[in-house]
GROMACS .gro file of C-alpha atoms in nm:
model
  108
    1MET     CA    1  -2.730  -3.072   1.696
    2ALA     CA    2  -2.836  -3.425   1.641
    3ARG     CA    3  -2.606  -3.593   1.911
    4MET     CA    4  -2.701  -3.357   2.191
    5ARG     CA    5  -3.098  -3.470   2.098
    6VAL     CA    6  -2.996  -3.803   2.125
    7GLU     CA    7  -2.825  -3.767   2.427
    8GLN     CA    8  -3.136  -3.556   2.567
    9VAL     CA    9  -3.351  -3.857   2.467
   10GLN     CA   10  -3.150  -4.138   2.594
   11GLU     CA   11  -3.117  -3.927   2.970
   12LYS     CA   12  -3.520  -3.890   2.937
   13LEU     CA   13  -3.564  -4.273   2.896
   14ALA     CA   14  -3.326  -4.339   3.144
   15GLN     CA   15  -3.541  -4.126   3.382
   16ALA     CA   16  -3.853  -4.332   3.271
   17SER     CA   17  -3.710  -4.636   3.339
   18MET     CA   18  -3.599  -4.606   3.692
   19LYS     CA   19  -3.913  -4.382   3.760
   20LEU     CA   20  -4.042  -4.753   3.621
   21HIS     CA   21  -3.822  -4.975   3.847
   22ASN     CA   22  -3.916  -4.768   4.170
   23PHE     CA   23  -4.309  -4.826   4.075
   24LYS     CA   24  -4.238  -5.163   4.059
   25LYS     CA   25  -4.047  -5.196   4.365
   26ASP     CA   26  -4.283  -5.010   4.515
   27GLN     CA   27  -4.551  -5.216   4.450
   28GLN     CA   28  -4.330  -5.546   4.541
   29LEU     CA   29  -4.302  -5.379   4.911
   30ASN     CA   30  -4.682  -5.326   4.911
   31THR     CA   31  -4.754  -5.675   4.861
   32VAL     CA   32  -4.432  -5.863   5.037
   33GLY     CA   33  -4.459  -5.587   5.343
   34ALA     CA   34  -4.092  -5.582   5.507
   35GLU     CA   35  -3.870  -5.323   5.345
   36LEU     CA   36  -3.553  -5.513   5.259
   37PRO     CA   37  -3.200  -5.276   5.255
   38GLY     CA   38  -3.058  -5.168   4.919
   39VAL     CA   39  -3.201  -5.144   4.554
   40LYS     CA   40  -3.269  -5.479   4.355
   41VAL     CA   41  -3.186  -5.422   3.995
   42ALA     CA   42  -3.173  -5.632   3.646
   43VAL     CA   43  -2.818  -5.684   3.474
   44LYS     CA   44  -2.987  -5.460   3.225
   45GLU     CA   45  -3.021  -5.153   3.437
   46LEU     CA   46  -2.682  -5.130   3.602
   47ASP     CA   47  -2.593  -4.922   3.338
   48ASP     CA   48  -2.827  -4.669   3.469
   49VAL     CA   49  -2.817  -4.766   3.850
   50LEU     CA   50  -2.447  -4.812   3.892
   51LEU     CA   51  -2.276  -4.625   3.649
   52ARG     CA   52  -2.462  -4.316   3.531
   53ASP     CA   53  -2.629  -4.315   3.868
   54VAL     CA   54  -2.972  -4.131   3.724
   55GLY     CA   55  -3.197  -4.034   3.992
   56ASN     CA   56  -2.864  -3.961   4.184
   57ARG     CA   57  -2.905  -4.221   4.415
   58ILE     CA   58  -2.544  -4.317   4.496
   59ALA     CA   59  -2.456  -3.942   4.515
   60ASN     CA   60  -2.668  -3.861   4.750
   61SER     CA   61  -2.664  -4.149   4.996
   62ASP     CA   62  -2.271  -4.059   5.130
   63LYS     CA   63  -2.218  -4.469   5.093
   64TRP     CA   64  -2.038  -4.683   4.839
   65PRO     CA   65  -2.236  -4.942   4.626
   66LEU     CA   66  -2.243  -5.312   4.723
   67VAL     CA   67  -2.291  -5.519   4.428
   68ILE     CA   68  -2.440  -5.889   4.561
   69ASP     CA   69  -2.452  -6.085   4.216
   70PRO     CA   70  -2.492  -6.473   4.308
   71SER     CA   71  -2.496  -6.549   3.898
   72GLY     CA   72  -2.162  -6.347   3.824
   73GLN     CA   73  -2.310  -6.181   3.515
   74ALA     CA   74  -2.288  -5.847   3.686
   75ALA     CA   75  -1.918  -5.935   3.711
   76THR     CA   76  -1.887  -5.996   3.332
   77PHE     CA   77  -2.091  -5.682   3.315
   78LEU     CA   78  -1.850  -5.449   3.522
   79ARG     CA   79  -1.523  -5.625   3.388
   80TYR     CA   80  -1.631  -5.535   3.017
   81ARG     CA   81  -1.715  -5.161   3.135
   82ASP     CA   82  -1.353  -5.149   3.234
   83THR     CA   83  -1.456  -5.055   3.600
   84ASN     CA   84  -1.218  -5.152   3.891
   85TYR     CA   85  -1.381  -5.393   4.118
   86ILE     CA   86  -1.323  -5.630   4.399
   87THR     CA   87  -1.467  -5.980   4.442
   88ALA     CA   88  -1.483  -6.061   4.810
   89CYS     CA   89  -1.535  -6.419   4.767
   90ASN     CA   90  -1.196  -6.463   4.553
   91PRO     CA   91  -0.919  -6.487   4.805
   92ALA     CA   92  -0.669  -6.391   4.507
   93CYS     CA   93  -0.870  -6.038   4.482
   94MET     CA   94  -0.815  -5.933   4.849
   95GLU     CA   95  -0.398  -6.030   4.849
   96VAL     CA   96  -0.254  -5.686   4.912
   97PRO     CA   97  -0.115  -5.672   4.574
   98ALA     CA   98  -0.406  -5.692   4.438
   99LEU     CA   99  -0.597  -5.469   4.698
  100ARG     CA  100  -0.314  -5.187   4.574
  101MET     CA  101  -0.338  -5.209   4.234
  102ALA     CA  102  -0.773  -5.159   4.193
  103LEU     CA  103  -0.708  -4.897   4.440
  104LEU     CA  104  -0.431  -4.753   4.245
  105GLY     CA  105  -0.690  -4.807   3.924
  106ALA     CA  106  -0.962  -4.593   4.096
  107LEU     CA  107  -0.749  -4.300   4.142
  108ARG     CA  108  -0.651  -4.252   3.800
   0.00000   0.00000   0.00000
């Protein structure tokens, strides 16, 4: 009973965090003027945005997520979350055996 309540509160917190993020994004767009494609998020928000898909943006978009991370923090986060990802800038990740293993890992 208590565990379910904690999960409900965590879900409400994640949704509130997403609303705040969207509000901040809208405020930035109003000041900058031009809208860029995609969603810019902090590493702390990756769990909600990318993995848990709070707000169902990924499910409703018919597109796969693309993470552009010049700092490398997102790659470290994804590695420790036991996900399958491919680093396009790393030639070793783009070889046939590595792509095959990533695809097999995604299917399991």
